[in-house]
Coordinates of C-alpha atoms in Angstrom, one line a residue:
M14 CA 30.0 -58.1 36.3
A15 CA 27.4 -59.8 33.0
L16 CA 26.2 -56.1 32.9
S17 CA 29.5 -55.1 32.1
A18 CA 30.0 -57.3 29.6
W19 CA 27.0 -56.8 27.8
C20 CA 27.5 -52.9 27.8
L21 CA 30.9 -53.9 26.0
W22 CA 29.2 -56.5 23.5
K23 CA 26.9 -52.9 22.4
A24 CA 29.8 -50.7 22.8
K25 CA 31.7 -52.2 19.8
R26 CA 28.6 -53.4 17.6
W27 CA 28.0 -49.5 17.8
R28 CA 31.4 -48.6 17.0
F29 CA 31.0 -50.5 13.7
S30 CA 27.8 -48.9 12.6
G31 CA 29.5 -45.3 13.3
C32 CA 28.9 -45.2 17.1
H33 CA 30.5 -44.9 19.8
A34 CA 30.6 -45.7 23.6
E35 CA 30.8 -43.4 27.1
I36 CA 31.8 -44.0 30.9
F37 CA 28.5 -43.7 33.1
R38 CA 29.0 -44.8 36.3
G39 CA 31.6 -47.7 35.3
C40 CA 29.2 -48.9 32.5
L41 CA 30.2 -48.6 28.4
I42 CA 27.1 -46.5 27.7
P43 CA 26.2 -46.3 23.9
F44 CA 25.7 -43.0 22.1
R45 CA 25.4 -41.7 19.0
D46 CA 28.3 -39.8 17.2
Y47 CA 26.4 -36.7 14.7
S48 CA 29.7 -35.3 14.0
F49 CA 30.1 -37.3 10.8
P50 CA 28.2 -36.2 8.2
V51 CA 24.1 -37.8 8.3
K52 CA 22.1 -37.8 4.8
L53 CA 18.6 -36.0 6.1
P54 CA 15.5 -36.4 3.6
R55 CA 14.8 -33.9 1.1
P56 CA 12.3 -31.5 2.2
R57 CA 9.0 -31.7 0.2
I58 CA 7.8 -29.1 -1.8
N59 CA 4.3 -27.8 -1.7
S60 CA 3.1 -27.5 -4.7
F61 CA -0.3 -25.9 -3.7
C62 CA 1.7 -23.1 -2.2
N63 CA 3.7 -23.2 -5.6
A64 CA 0.5 -23.0 -6.9
T65 CA -1.1 -20.5 -5.1
S66 CA 1.9 -18.0 -5.7
R67 CA 2.2 -18.1 -9.1
V68 CA -1.5 -17.4 -9.3
H69 CA -1.3 -14.7 -7.0
Q70 CA 1.9 -13.6 -9.5
K71 CA -0.6 -13.7 -12.0
V72 CA -3.8 -10.8 -10.7
M73 CA -1.0 -8.7 -9.3
G74 CA 0.8 -8.4 -12.6
V75 CA -3.4 -7.9 -14.5
V76 CA -3.7 -5.3 -11.8
D77 CA -0.2 -3.6 -12.6
D78 CA -0.8 -3.7 -16.4
A79 CA -4.7 -1.8 -15.4
K80 CA -2.6 0.7 -13.7
K81 CA -0.5 1.4 -16.2
A82 CA -3.6 1.5 -19.2
A83 CA -5.4 4.2 -16.9
A84 CA -2.4 6.3 -16.3
F85 CA -1.4 6.5 -19.7
R86 CA -4.8 7.4 -21.3
A87 CA -5.3 10.3 -18.9
V88 CA -1.7 11.4 -19.4
D89 CA -2.3 11.3 -23.5
D90 CA -6.2 13.1 -22.9
Y91 CA -4.9 15.9 -20.3
V92 CA -1.4 16.5 -21.0
K93 CA -0.9 19.1 -23.6
N94 CA 2.0 21.2 -24.0
N95 CA 2.5 24.6 -21.7
T96 CA 0.5 23.5 -18.8
S97 CA 1.3 23.3 -15.1
I98 CA 0.5 19.6 -14.1
G99 CA -0.5 18.5 -10.1
V100 CA 1.1 15.0 -9.7
G101 CA -0.6 12.8 -7.2
S102 CA 1.2 10.2 -5.0
G103 CA 0.2 6.2 -4.8
S104 CA 1.7 3.3 -7.0
T105 CA -0.4 4.5 -10.0
V106 CA 0.9 8.2 -10.3
I107 CA 4.0 6.1 -11.0
Y108 CA 2.8 4.6 -13.8
A109 CA 1.8 8.3 -15.2
I110 CA 5.2 10.2 -14.2
E111 CA 6.8 7.7 -16.5
R112 CA 4.0 8.5 -19.7
I113 CA 4.8 12.2 -19.3
A114 CA 8.6 12.1 -19.3
E115 CA 7.9 9.5 -22.3
R116 CA 5.9 12.4 -23.2
V117 CA 8.5 15.1 -22.7
A118 CA 11.1 13.6 -24.0
R119 CA 9.2 12.5 -27.4
E120 CA 7.2 15.8 -28.1
N121 CA 9.1 18.2 -26.8
L122 CA 6.9 19.4 -24.4
N123 CA 7.1 22.4 -22.1
L124 CA 5.3 21.3 -18.9
V125 CA 5.6 22.4 -14.7
C126 CA 5.1 19.6 -12.5
V127 CA 3.4 20.1 -8.5
P128 CA 4.2 17.2 -6.6
T129 CA 1.5 16.5 -3.5
S130 CA 4.4 14.5 -1.2
F131 CA 8.1 14.0 -1.1
Q132 CA 7.4 10.5 -3.4
A133 CA 5.8 12.5 -6.3
K134 CA 8.8 15.1 -5.8
Q135 CA 11.3 12.5 -6.1
L136 CA 9.7 10.8 -9.1
I137 CA 9.5 14.1 -10.6
L138 CA 13.3 14.8 -10.1
Q139 CA 13.8 11.0 -11.4
H140 CA 12.5 11.9 -14.8
S141 CA 14.3 15.1 -15.3
L142 CA 10.3 17.0 -15.4
T143 CA 10.5 20.5 -14.0
L144 CA 9.2 20.5 -10.9
G145 CA 7.1 23.1 -9.9
E146 CA 5.5 24.9 -6.2
L147 CA 1.8 26.3 -5.7
E148 CA 3.5 29.9 -4.7
S149 CA 4.3 29.9 -8.6
F150 CA 1.5 27.8 -10.0
P151 CA -2.0 28.2 -7.5
Q152 CA -3.9 27.4 -10.4
L153 CA -3.5 24.1 -12.3
D154 CA -4.5 22.9 -15.8
C155 CA -5.1 19.6 -14.2
V156 CA -4.0 17.4 -11.5
I157 CA -3.8 13.5 -12.2
D158 CA -3.9 11.3 -8.6
G159 CA -5.2 8.4 -7.7
A160 CA -7.5 6.6 -4.9
D161 CA -8.1 4.1 -2.6
E162 CA -11.9 3.9 -3.1
V163 CA -14.2 5.8 -5.4
D164 CA -18.1 5.3 -5.1
P165 CA -20.4 5.7 -7.8
N166 CA -20.6 9.5 -7.4
M167 CA -16.9 9.7 -7.5
T168 CA -17.2 10.6 -3.8
L169 CA -13.3 9.1 -2.7
I170 CA -11.5 7.7 -0.2
K171 CA -7.7 8.8 -0.2
G172 CA -4.9 8.7 2.0
G173 CA -3.6 5.8 2.6
G174 CA -0.3 6.3 1.7
G175 CA -0.6 9.3 4.5
C176 CA -0.1 12.8 2.0
L177 CA -4.0 13.2 1.8
T178 CA -3.7 16.9 3.2
Q179 CA -1.4 18.0 0.3
E180 CA -3.3 16.0 -2.0
K181 CA -6.4 17.7 -0.9
I182 CA -4.5 21.2 -1.4
V183 CA -3.4 20.8 -4.8
A184 CA -6.7 19.1 -6.3
S185 CA -8.3 22.3 -4.6
C186 CA -6.0 24.5 -7.2
S187 CA -7.8 23.0 -10.1
E188 CA -11.2 22.4 -11.9
R189 CA -10.0 19.5 -13.7
L190 CA -8.9 16.3 -10.9
V191 CA -8.7 13.3 -12.8
I192 CA -8.5 10.0 -11.0
I193 CA -6.9 7.3 -12.4
V194 CA -7.1 3.8 -10.6
D195 CA -7.2 0.1 -11.4
Y196 CA -10.5 -1.8 -11.6
T197 CA -10.4 -3.3 -8.2
K198 CA -11.1 0.5 -6.9
E199 CA -14.4 0.4 -7.9
S200 CA -16.6 0.4 -4.9
P201 CA -21.1 0.2 -5.1
H202 CA -20.3 2.5 -1.3
L203 CA -17.6 4.1 0.7
G204 CA -16.2 0.9 2.5
Q205 CA -17.0 -2.2 0.9
R206 CA -13.2 -2.1 -1.3
Y207 CA -11.5 -0.5 0.9
T208 CA -11.6 -1.6 4.5
K209 CA -9.0 0.1 6.4
G210 CA -10.8 3.3 6.7
V211 CA -11.1 7.0 5.9
P212 CA -7.7 8.6 7.1
I213 CA -7.7 11.6 9.2
E214 CA -4.6 14.1 9.4
V215 CA -4.3 15.6 13.1
L216 CA -2.5 17.2 15.2
P217 CA -0.4 15.3 17.6
L218 CA -1.4 16.4 20.6
A219 CA -5.1 16.2 19.7
Y220 CA -5.7 13.0 18.4
V221 CA -7.5 11.2 21.3
P222 CA -10.0 13.7 21.5
V223 CA -11.0 13.9 18.4
Q224 CA -10.5 9.6 18.4
R225 CA -13.3 9.7 21.6
K226 CA -15.5 12.7 19.3
I227 CA -15.7 11.0 16.2
E228 CA -16.9 7.8 17.9
D229 CA -19.3 9.7 19.9
M230 CA -20.5 12.1 16.7
F231 CA -20.7 9.3 14.4
G232 CA -20.2 5.7 15.7
G233 CA -17.4 3.6 14.7
R234 CA -13.7 2.9 15.6
V235 CA -10.9 5.1 15.0
E236 CA -7.7 3.7 15.5
L237 CA -4.2 5.4 15.7
R238 CA -1.9 4.5 12.6
M239 CA 1.2 3.0 13.8
A240 CA 4.4 3.4 11.5
K241 CA 5.8 0.2 10.0
M242 CA 9.7 0.7 10.2
K243 CA 9.7 2.8 13.1
A244 CA 8.3 2.5 16.5
G245 CA 5.2 4.7 17.6
P246 CA 3.0 6.4 15.4
L247 CA 3.0 7.0 11.1
V248 CA 4.1 10.7 11.0
T249 CA 3.5 12.4 8.0
D250 CA 4.9 15.3 5.6
N251 CA 3.5 17.6 7.7
G252 CA 4.9 16.5 10.9
N253 CA 0.8 15.2 12.0
F254 CA -0.4 11.6 12.7
I255 CA -2.9 9.7 10.9
L256 CA -6.1 8.2 12.2
D257 CA -7.9 5.7 10.6
W258 CA -11.7 5.8 10.8
K259 CA -13.3 2.4 10.4
F260 CA -17.2 4.0 9.9
P261 CA -20.3 2.5 10.4
P262 CA -22.0 0.7 6.9
A263 CA -24.9 2.8 6.9
L264 CA -22.9 6.1 6.5
S265 CA -23.9 8.2 3.2
D266 CA -24.3 11.7 3.3
W267 CA -20.5 12.2 2.5
R268 CA -20.5 15.7 2.6
A269 CA -22.3 16.0 5.6
V270 CA -19.9 13.9 7.3
N271 CA -16.5 14.9 6.1
Q272 CA -17.9 18.8 7.3
G273 CA -19.1 17.7 10.5
V274 CA -15.4 15.4 10.9
S275 CA -13.2 18.5 9.6
M276 CA -14.6 21.2 12.6
I277 CA -13.4 19.1 14.8
P278 CA -10.5 20.7 16.8
G279 CA -7.3 19.3 15.9
V280 CA -8.4 17.8 12.8
V281 CA -6.0 19.0 9.5
E282 CA -7.9 17.2 7.3
T283 CA -10.4 14.3 6.1
G284 CA -9.3 11.6 3.7
L285 CA -12.6 12.0 2.1
F286 CA -12.9 14.1 -1.4
V287 CA -16.2 14.8 -2.1
G288 CA -17.5 16.6 -5.6
M289 CA -14.2 17.4 -6.3
T290 CA -13.4 14.9 -9.1
T291 CA -13.5 15.8 -12.3
Q292 CA -13.5 12.1 -14.5
V293 CA -12.3 8.7 -13.4
Y294 CA -9.9 6.6 -15.7
Y295 CA -10.7 2.6 -14.5
G296 CA -7.6 0.4 -15.9
M297 CA -9.9 -3.1 -16.4
A298 CA -8.4 -6.9 -16.0
D299 CA -9.2 -7.4 -19.9
G300 CA -6.5 -4.2 -20.8
S301 CA -9.1 -1.8 -21.4
V302 CA -10.0 1.6 -19.8
K303 CA -13.3 2.7 -18.1
L304 CA -14.1 6.2 -18.3
H305 CA -17.1 7.8 -15.7
K306 CA -17.1 11.4 -15.8
S307 CA -18.5 14.3 -13.9
A308 CA -21.5 16.0 -15.3
R309 CA -20.4 19.1 -14.1

């Protein structure tokens, strides 16, 4: 009896404070009613995260400006009237296409652009430039393309976007391969800046044998590149797979390595571009452009 009276008294007090009571095993047990608005504390803003985000945005802005500077300089130096241009793939090439379109409109240039990928083709069409193909233009005046990494000998790692085979074919159709990159792509040794490995395009049925043979011949680790927006592996424009080879740091004879990997049955092409580059345009953080020209 005393317990029931106490529960009733507590229930009345809770009712006045915005709460109710319920009957549980013959007793009135108070419980909170959250149907009325509850004022929650304001979330605390993490000033450190905001500051980090602002720094990241600033750095990316500097990198984008560097890409643009390199692309504009290369286009101004190499794109002339009545020429055929190979157009590469990647984020830096977007600025090159923009500059080519500006000059075509301003100077009424007559030129043909041959793409290395679906992305490049769409950019050419979006900017109302003349689209060409290697069947009609097998010899190009120059090719402007990007790279994932460049060493002091202008050996390149390309293929981060999966277009390495088309890029190498188009590059082989000109005596001038002009590379446009920002300062973050310059590296003292391949693999120090671009750590995802050398992309290798392979026939789907051969990807496991190729994986094993590369690891047996040269060491390192070879992984099948998986798609990000679909289940399963990434599929190239040619319907093939991409292997990413994280090679041992001691490797340096890239011409021999490229030849050895290319000879493995099932390999379509490697992302190593050895002895092909004519000139590299490095967009720097201060807005300037550094040139590295081949002796040939």
